[in-house]
Coordinates of N, CA and C in Angstrom, one line a residue:
M1 N -6.8 2.2 8.4 CA -5.4 1.9 8.2 C -4.5 3.0 9.0
R2 N -5.0 4.3 8.9 CA -4.2 5.3 9.5 C -4.2 5.1 11.0
A3 N -5.3 4.7 11.6 CA -5.3 4.5 13.1 C -4.4 3.3 13.5
H4 N -4.3 2.3 12.6 CA -3.4 1.2 12.9 C -1.9 1.6 12.9
Y5 N -1.6 2.4 11.9 CA -0.2 2.9 11.8 C 0.1 3.9 13.0
L6 N -0.8 4.7 13.3 CA -0.6 5.6 14.5 C -0.4 4.8 15.7
K7 N -1.1 3.8 15.9 CA -1.0 2.9 17.1 C 0.4 2.3 17.1
I8 N 1.0 1.9 16.0 CA 2.3 1.3 15.9 C 3.3 2.3 16.4
L9 N 3.1 3.6 16.1 CA 4.0 4.7 16.6 C 3.7 5.1 18.0
G10 N 2.6 4.6 18.6 CA 2.3 5.0 19.9 C 1.6 6.3 20.0
L11 N 0.9 6.7 18.9 CA 0.3 8.0 18.8 C -1.2 7.9 18.8
G12 N -1.9 9.0 19.1 CA -3.4 9.1 19.0 C -3.8 9.6 17.6
E13 N -5.1 9.6 17.4 CA -5.7 10.0 16.2 C -5.5 11.4 15.8
N14 N -5.3 12.3 16.7 CA -5.1 13.7 16.4 C -3.7 14.2 16.3
S15 N -2.8 13.2 16.1 CA -1.3 13.5 16.1 C -1.0 14.3 14.8
S16 N -0.1 15.3 15.0 CA 0.4 16.1 13.8 C 1.5 15.4 13.1
T17 N 1.9 15.9 12.0 CA 3.0 15.4 11.2 C 4.3 15.5 12.0
D18 N 4.4 16.6 12.8 CA 5.6 16.7 13.7 C 5.6 15.6 14.7
D19 N 4.5 15.3 15.3 CA 4.4 14.2 16.3 C 4.8 12.9 15.7
I20 N 4.3 12.7 14.5 CA 4.6 11.4 13.8 C 6.1 11.3 13.5
R21 N 6.8 12.4 13.1 CA 8.2 12.4 12.8 C 9.0 12.2 14.1
K22 N 8.6 12.8 15.2 CA 9.3 12.7 16.5 C 9.2 11.2 17.0
A23 N 8.0 10.7 16.9 CA 7.8 9.3 17.4 C 8.6 8.3 16.5
Y24 N 8.6 8.5 15.2 CA 9.3 7.7 14.3 C 10.8 7.7 14.6
R25 N 11.4 8.9 14.8 CA 12.8 9.1 15.0 C 13.2 8.4 16.3
R26 N 12.4 8.5 17.3 CA 12.7 7.9 18.6 C 12.7 6.4 18.5
L27 N 11.6 5.9 17.9 CA 11.5 4.4 17.8 C 12.5 3.8 16.8
A28 N 12.8 4.5 15.7 CA 13.8 4.0 14.8 C 15.1 3.8 15.4
K29 N 15.5 4.8 16.2 CA 16.8 4.7 16.9 C 16.8 3.5 17.9
K30 N 15.6 3.2 18.5 CA 15.5 2.2 19.5 C 15.5 0.8 18.9
F31 N 14.8 0.6 17.7 CA 14.6 -0.7 17.2 C 15.3 -1.0 15.9
H32 N 16.2 -0.2 15.4 CA 17.0 -0.5 14.2 C 17.7 -1.8 14.5
P33 N 17.7 -2.8 13.6 CA 18.3 -4.1 13.8 C 19.8 -4.0 14.1
D34 N 20.4 -3.0 13.6 CA 21.9 -2.8 13.8 C 22.2 -2.4 15.3
V35 N 21.2 -1.8 15.9 CA 21.4 -1.3 17.3 C 20.7 -2.3 18.3
N36 N 19.6 -2.8 18.0 CA 18.8 -3.6 18.9 C 19.0 -5.1 18.4
K37 N 19.6 -5.9 19.2 CA 19.9 -7.3 18.9 C 18.7 -8.3 19.2
D38 N 17.6 -7.7 19.7 CA 16.5 -8.6 20.0 C 16.0 -9.2 18.7
P39 N 15.6 -10.5 18.7 CA 15.1 -11.2 17.5 C 13.9 -10.5 16.8
G40 N 13.1 -9.9 17.6 CA 11.9 -9.2 17.1 C 12.1 -7.8 16.6
A41 N 13.3 -7.3 16.8 CA 13.6 -5.9 16.5 C 13.5 -5.6 15.0
H42 N 14.0 -6.5 14.2 CA 13.9 -6.4 12.7 C 12.5 -6.1 12.2
A43 N 11.6 -7.0 12.7 CA 10.2 -6.9 12.3 C 9.6 -5.6 12.9
K44 N 9.9 -5.3 14.1 CA 9.4 -4.1 14.7 C 9.8 -2.8 14.0
F45 N 11.1 -2.8 13.6 CA 11.6 -1.7 12.8 C 10.9 -1.5 11.5
I46 N 10.7 -2.6 10.8 CA 10.0 -2.6 9.5 C 8.6 -2.0 9.7
A47 N 7.9 -2.5 10.8 CA 6.6 -2.0 11.0 C 6.6 -0.5 11.3
I48 N 7.6 0.0 12.1 CA 7.7 1.4 12.5 C 8.0 2.2 11.2
A49 N 9.0 1.8 10.4 CA 9.3 2.6 9.2 C 8.2 2.6 8.2
E50 N 7.5 1.5 8.1 CA 6.3 1.4 7.2 C 5.2 2.3 7.6
A51 N 5.0 2.3 8.9 CA 3.9 3.2 9.5 C 4.3 4.7 9.2
Y52 N 5.5 5.1 9.5 CA 5.9 6.4 9.3 C 5.8 6.8 7.8
D53 N 6.4 6.0 6.9 CA 6.4 6.3 5.5 C 4.9 6.4 5.0
Y54 N 4.1 5.6 5.4 CA 2.7 5.6 5.0 C 2.0 6.9 5.5
L55 N 2.2 7.2 6.8 CA 1.5 8.4 7.4 C 2.0 9.7 6.8
V56 N 3.2 9.8 6.5 CA 3.7 11.1 5.9 C 3.5 11.2 4.4
N57 N 3.2 10.1 3.7 CA 3.0 10.2 2.3 C 1.6 10.0 1.8
T58 N 0.7 9.7 2.7 CA -0.7 9.5 2.4 C -1.6 10.6 2.9
P59 N -2.2 11.4 2.0 CA -3.1 12.5 2.5 C -4.3 11.9 3.2
V60 N -4.8 12.7 4.2 CA -6.0 12.3 4.9 C -7.2 12.8 4.2
H61 N -8.1 12.0 3.8 CA -9.4 12.4 3.2 C -10.5 12.1 4.1
P62 N -11.5 13.0 4.1 CA -12.7 12.7 4.9 C -13.5 11.6 4.3
K63 N -14.2 10.8 5.1 CA -15.0 9.7 4.7 C -16.1 10.2 3.8
T64 N -16.4 9.5 2.8 CA -17.5 9.8 1.9 C -18.8 9.0 2.3
N65 N -19.9 9.7 2.4 CA -21.1 9.0 2.8 C -21.9 8.6 1.5
F66 N -22.1 7.3 1.4 CA -22.9 6.9 0.2 C -24.3 6.5 0.5
S67 N -24.9 7.2 1.4 CA -26.3 7.0 1.8 C -27.2 7.2 0.6
A68 N -28.2 6.4 0.5 CA -29.1 6.5 -0.6 C -30.1 7.6 -0.4
K69 N -30.1 8.2 0.8 CA -31.0 9.3 1.1 C -30.4 10.6 0.6
S70 N -30.6 10.8 -0.7 CA -30.1 12.0 -1.3 C -31.2 13.0 -1.4
S71 N -30.8 14.3 -1.5 CA -31.8 15.3 -1.6 C -32.7 15.1 -2.9
A72 N -32.1 14.5 -3.9 CA -32.9 14.3 -5.1 C -34.0 13.3 -4.9
Y73 N -33.7 12.3 -4.0 CA -34.8 11.3 -3.7 C -35.9 11.8 -2.8
S74 N -35.5 12.8 -2.0 CA -36.5 13.3 -1.0 C -37.3 14.5 -1.6
S75 N -36.9 15.0 -2.7 CA -37.6 16.2 -3.2 C -38.9 15.8 -3.8
S76 N -39.8 16.6 -3.8 CA -41.1 16.3 -4.3 C -41.3 17.0 -5.7
A77 N -40.9 16.4 -6.7 CA -40.9 16.9 -8.1 C -42.3 16.9 -8.6
S78 N -42.7 17.8 -9.4 CA -44.1 17.9 -9.9 C -44.3 16.9 -11.0
S79 N -43.3 16.7 -11.9 CA -43.5 15.7 -13.0 C -42.7 14.5 -12.8
A80 N -43.1 13.4 -13.4 CA -42.4 12.1 -13.3 C -41.1 12.2 -14.0
Q81 N -41.0 12.9 -15.1 CA -39.7 13.0 -15.8 C -38.7 13.7 -15.0
S82 N -39.0 14.8 -14.4 CA -38.0 15.6 -13.6 C -37.6 14.8 -12.4
K83 N -38.5 14.0 -11.8 CA -38.1 13.2 -10.7 C -37.1 12.1 -11.2
K84 N -37.4 11.5 -12.3 CA -36.5 10.5 -12.9 C -35.1 11.0 -13.2
N85 N -35.1 12.3 -13.7 CA -33.8 12.9 -14.0 C -33.0 13.2 -12.7
E86 N -33.7 13.6 -11.7 CA -33.1 13.9 -10.4 C -32.5 12.6 -9.8
Q87 N -33.3 11.5 -9.9 CA -32.8 10.2 -9.4 C -31.6 9.8 -10.2
Q88 N -31.6 9.9 -11.5 CA -30.4 9.5 -12.3 C -29.2 10.4 -12.0
T89 N -29.4 11.7 -11.8 CA -28.3 12.6 -11.4 C -27.8 12.1 -10.0
A90 N -28.6 11.8 -9.1 CA -28.2 11.4 -7.8 C -27.4 10.1 -7.8
Q91 N -27.9 9.2 -8.7 CA -27.3 7.9 -8.8 C -25.9 8.1 -9.5
E92 N -25.8 8.9 -10.4 CA -24.5 9.2 -11.1 C -23.5 9.8 -10.1
K93 N -24.0 10.7 -9.3 CA -23.2 11.4 -8.3 C -22.6 10.3 -7.3
M94 N -23.5 9.4 -6.9 CA -23.1 8.4 -5.9 C -22.1 7.4 -6.6
R95 N -22.3 7.1 -7.9 CA -21.4 6.3 -8.6 C -20.0 6.9 -8.7
R96 N -20.0 8.2 -9.0 CA -18.7 8.9 -9.1 C -18.0 9.0 -7.7
Q97 N -18.8 9.2 -6.7 CA -18.2 9.2 -5.3 C -17.6 7.8 -5.0
Y98 N -18.4 6.8 -5.3 CA -17.9 5.4 -5.0 C -16.6 5.1 -5.8
Q99 N -16.6 5.5 -7.1 CA -15.3 5.3 -7.9 C -14.2 6.1 -7.3
A100 N -14.4 7.3 -6.9 CA -13.3 8.1 -6.3 C -12.8 7.4 -5.0
Q101 N -13.7 6.9 -4.2 CA -13.3 6.2 -3.0 C -12.5 5.0 -3.3
M102 N -12.9 4.2 -4.3 CA -12.2 3.0 -4.7 C -10.8 3.4 -5.2
H103 N -10.7 4.5 -5.9 CA -9.4 4.9 -6.4 C -8.5 5.3 -5.3
E104 N -9.1 6.0 -4.3 CA -8.3 6.4 -3.1 C -7.8 5.1 -2.3
E105 N -8.7 4.1 -2.2 CA -8.3 2.9 -1.5 C -7.2 2.2 -2.3
E106 N -7.3 2.2 -3.6 CA -6.2 1.5 -4.4 C -4.9 2.3 -4.2
E107 N -5.0 3.6 -4.2 CA -3.8 4.4 -3.9 C -3.2 4.2 -2.6
R108 N -4.0 4.0 -1.6 CA -3.6 3.7 -0.2 C -2.9 2.4 -0.2
R109 N -3.4 1.4 -0.9 CA -2.8 0.1 -0.9 C -1.4 0.1 -1.6
R110 N -1.3 0.9 -2.7 CA -0.1 1.0 -3.4 C 1.0 1.7 -2.5
Q111 N 0.5 2.8 -1.8 CA 1.4 3.5 -0.9 C 1.8 2.6 0.2
Q112 N 1.0 1.8 0.7 CA 1.3 0.8 1.8 C 2.4 -0.1 1.3
Q113 N 2.3 -0.6 0.0 CA 3.3 -1.5 -0.5 C 4.6 -0.8 -0.7
R114 N 4.6 0.5 -1.2 CA 5.8 1.2 -1.3 C 6.5 1.5 0.0
S115 N 5.7 1.8 1.0 CA 6.2 2.0 2.4 C 6.8 0.7 2.9
R116 N 6.2 -0.4 2.7 CA 6.8 -1.7 3.2 C 8.1 -1.9 2.5
I117 N 8.2 -1.7 1.2 CA 9.5 -2.0 0.5 C 10.6 -1.1 1.0
R118 N 10.3 0.2 1.2 CA 11.3 1.2 1.7 C 11.7 0.8 3.1
A119 N 10.8 0.4 4.0 CA 11.1 0.0 5.3 C 12.0 -1.2 5.3
E120 N 11.8 -2.2 4.5 CA 12.6 -3.3 4.4 C 14.1 -3.0 3.9
Q121 N 14.1 -2.0 3.0 CA 15.5 -1.5 2.6 C 16.2 -0.9 3.7
Y122 N 15.5 0.0 4.5 CA 16.2 0.7 5.6 C 16.6 -0.3 6.7
A123 N 15.8 -1.4 6.9 CA 16.2 -2.4 7.9 C 17.5 -3.1 7.5
K124 N 17.8 -3.2 6.2 CA 19.0 -3.9 5.8 C 20.2 -3.0 5.9
M125 N 20.1 -1.7 6.0 CA 21.2 -0.8 6.2 C 21.8 -0.9 7.6
S126 N 23.1 -0.6 7.7 CA 23.7 -0.5 9.0 C 23.1 0.8 9.6
F127 N 23.1 0.9 11.0 CA 22.5 2.1 11.6 C 23.2 3.3 11.2
Q128 N 24.5 3.3 11.1 CA 25.3 4.5 10.7 C 24.9 4.9 9.3
E129 N 24.7 4.0 8.4 CA 24.3 4.3 7.0 C 22.9 4.9 7.1
Y130 N 22.0 4.3 7.8 CA 20.6 4.7 7.9 C 20.6 6.1 8.5
R131 N 21.4 6.4 9.6 CA 21.4 7.7 10.2 C 21.8 8.8 9.2
Q132 N 22.7 8.4 8.3 CA 23.1 9.4 7.3 C 22.2 9.6 6.1
S133 N 21.2 8.7 6.0 CA 20.3 8.8 4.9 C 19.5 10.1 5.0
E134 N 19.2 10.6 3.8 CA 18.3 11.8 3.7 C 17.0 11.6 4.4
Y135 N 16.5 10.4 4.2 CA 15.2 10.0 4.8 C 15.1 10.2 6.3
F136 N 16.1 9.8 7.0 CA 16.2 9.9 8.5 C 16.6 11.3 8.9
R137 N 17.5 11.9 8.2 CA 17.9 13.3 8.5 C 16.8 14.3 8.4
N138 N 15.9 14.1 7.4 CA 14.7 15.0 7.2 C 13.8 15.0 8.4
T139 N 13.7 13.9 9.2 CA 12.9 13.9 10.4 C 13.4 14.9 11.4
L140 N 14.8 15.0 11.6 CA 15.4 15.9 12.5 C 15.2 17.3 12.0
R141 N 15.4 17.5 10.7 CA 15.2 18.9 10.1 C 13.8 19.4 10.4
T142 N 12.8 18.6 10.2 CA 11.4 19.0 10.5 C 11.2 19.4 11.9
I143 N 11.8 18.6 12.8 CA 11.6 18.9 14.3 C 12.4 20.2 14.6
L144 N 13.6 20.4 14.0 CA 14.3 21.6 14.3 C 13.5 22.8 13.8
H145 N 12.9 22.7 12.6 CA 12.2 23.8 12.0 C 11.0 24.2 13.0
A146 N 10.3 23.2 13.5 CA 9.2 23.5 14.4 C 9.7 24.2 15.6
F147 N 10.8 23.7 16.2 CA 11.3 24.2 17.4 C 11.9 25.6 17.2
L148 N 12.7 25.8 16.1 CA 13.3 27.1 15.9 C 12.3 28.2 15.5
W149 N 11.3 27.9 14.8 CA 10.3 28.9 14.4 C 9.6 29.4 15.7
W150 N 9.3 28.6 16.6 CA 8.7 29.0 17.9 C 9.6 29.9 18.6
K151 N 10.9 29.5 18.7 CA 11.9 30.3 19.5 C 12.1 31.6 18.8
F152 N 12.0 31.6 17.4 CA 12.2 32.9 16.7 C 11.1 33.9 17.1
Y153 N 9.9 33.4 17.1 CA 8.8 34.3 17.4 C 8.8 34.8 18.9
I154 N 9.2 33.9 19.8 CA 9.3 34.3 21.2 C 10.4 35.3 21.4
I155 N 11.5 35.2 20.7 CA 12.6 36.1 20.9 C 12.5 37.4 20.1
F156 N 11.6 37.4 19.1 CA 11.6 38.5 18.1 C 11.3 39.9 18.7
I157 N 10.4 40.0 19.6 CA 10.0 41.3 20.1 C 11.1 41.9 20.9
P158 N 11.7 41.2 21.9 CA 12.8 41.8 22.7 C 14.0 42.1 21.8
Y159 N 14.2 41.2 20.8 CA 15.3 41.4 19.8 C 15.1 42.7 19.0
C160 N 13.9 43.0 18.6 CA 13.6 44.2 17.9 C 13.9 45.4 18.8
F161 N 13.5 45.3 20.0 CA 13.7 46.4 21.0 C 15.2 46.7 21.1
L162 N 16.0 45.6 21.2 CA 17.5 45.8 21.3 C 18.0 46.4 20.0
V163 N 17.6 46.0 18.9 CA 18.1 46.6 17.6 C 17.7 48.1 17.6
F164 N 16.5 48.4 17.9 CA 16.1 49.8 17.8 C 16.8 50.7 18.9
T165 N 17.2 50.1 20.0 CA 18.0 50.8 21.0 C 19.3 51.1 20.4
F166 N 20.0 50.2 19.7 CA 21.3 50.5 19.1 C 21.1 51.6 18.0
F167 N 20.0 51.5 17.2 CA 19.8 52.5 16.2 C 19.6 53.9 16.8
N168 N 18.9 54.0 17.9 CA 18.6 55.3 18.5 C 19.9 55.9 19.1
N169 N 20.8 55.0 19.5 CA 22.1 55.5 20.1 C 23.1 55.7 19.0
K170 N 22.7 55.6 17.7 CA 23.6 55.8 16.6 C 24.8 54.8 16.6
N171 N 24.5 53.6 17.1 CA 25.5 52.6 17.2 C 25.1 51.6 16.1
Y172 N 25.5 51.9 14.8 CA 25.0 51.2 13.7 C 25.6 49.8 13.5
G173 N 26.9 49.6 13.8 CA 27.6 48.3 13.6 C 26.8 47.2 14.3
P174 N 26.6 47.2 15.6 CA 25.9 46.1 16.3 C 24.5 46.0 15.7
A175 N 23.8 47.1 15.4 CA 22.4 47.0 14.9 C 22.4 46.3 13.6
I176 N 23.3 46.5 12.7 CA 23.3 45.8 11.4 C 23.6 44.3 11.6
V177 N 24.5 44.0 12.5 CA 24.8 42.6 12.8 C 23.6 41.9 13.4
L178 N 22.9 42.6 14.3 CA 21.7 42.0 14.9 C 20.6 41.9 13.9
L179 N 20.5 42.8 12.9 CA 19.5 42.6 11.9 C 19.8 41.5 10.9
A180 N 21.1 41.2 10.7 CA 21.5 40.2 9.7 C 21.3 38.8 10.3
I181 N 21.3 38.6 11.6 CA 21.1 37.3 12.2 C 19.7 36.7 11.8
P182 N 18.6 37.4 12.1 CA 17.3 36.8 11.7 C 17.1 36.6 10.2
V183 N 17.7 37.5 9.4 CA 17.6 37.4 8.0 C 18.3 36.1 7.5
A184 N 19.5 35.8 8.1 CA 20.2 34.6 7.8 C 19.4 33.4 8.2
F185 N 18.8 33.5 9.4 CA 18.0 32.4 9.9 C 16.8 32.1 9.0
V186 N 16.1 33.1 8.7 CA 14.9 32.9 7.8 C 15.4 32.3 6.5
A187 N 16.5 32.8 5.9 CA 16.9 32.3 4.6 C 17.3 30.8 4.8
W188 N 18.0 30.5 5.8 CA 18.4 29.0 6.1 C 17.1 28.2 6.2
A189 N 16.2 28.7 7.0 CA 14.9 27.9 7.3 C 14.1 27.7 6.0
L190 N 14.0 28.7 5.2 CA 13.3 28.5 3.9 C 14.0 27.6 2.9
L191 N 15.3 27.7 2.8 CA 16.1 26.9 1.9 C 16.2 25.5 2.3
S192 N 16.2 25.2 3.6 CA 16.4 23.8 4.0 C 15.2 23.1 4.5
R193 N 14.0 23.7 4.3 CA 12.8 23.1 4.8 C 12.5 21.9 4.0
P194 N 12.2 20.8 4.7 CA 11.9 19.5 3.9 C 10.6 19.6 3.2
G195 N 10.5 18.9 2.1 CA 9.3 18.8 1.3 C 8.4 17.7 1.9
K196 N 7.2 17.6 1.2 CA 6.2 16.7 1.7 C 6.7 15.2 1.5
N197 N 7.4 14.9 0.5 CA 7.8 13.5 0.2 C 9.2 13.2 0.8
D198 N 9.8 14.1 1.6 CA 11.1 13.8 2.2 C 10.9 12.8 3.3

């Protein structure tokens, strides 16, 4: 399912959450029914929004291997009773793993339905309404955070050098202002960071 949704967004299997958000934002602007008058735009937008919603709200779990070749089956137990106990333990473990996988599959189906419903609701909005929605704005906020954090680290070392130069010259006014800017930036970034379900 994940591979199918990534393909809808034009992304590969190793795409990050930021890649997903960027692709969604770009495609949503292009295919929103209020902007794109093509008859297929409505369905395309719903598919894009559903894919995005599913991908950002569904955790990725490794595949579980239900092979009957368990270590309990291959061990050479000395007594028949201990071998039977080991087999029962292995069977119980496989049963629990299977139930967990079925539960995950059911959760994925429910998330897919929720994603489809949200996508249809967003398709009914005007583009201006949709652009102002918290859902769409959070995609930009995430992209800005990723961009600004990298810029912050790239600039930080020369910036510190500049601040210490002002302090060494006993020019405290500009030094305090220069120190306040990154503190304000970090506070803003931490307070406005979007959550997992945004």
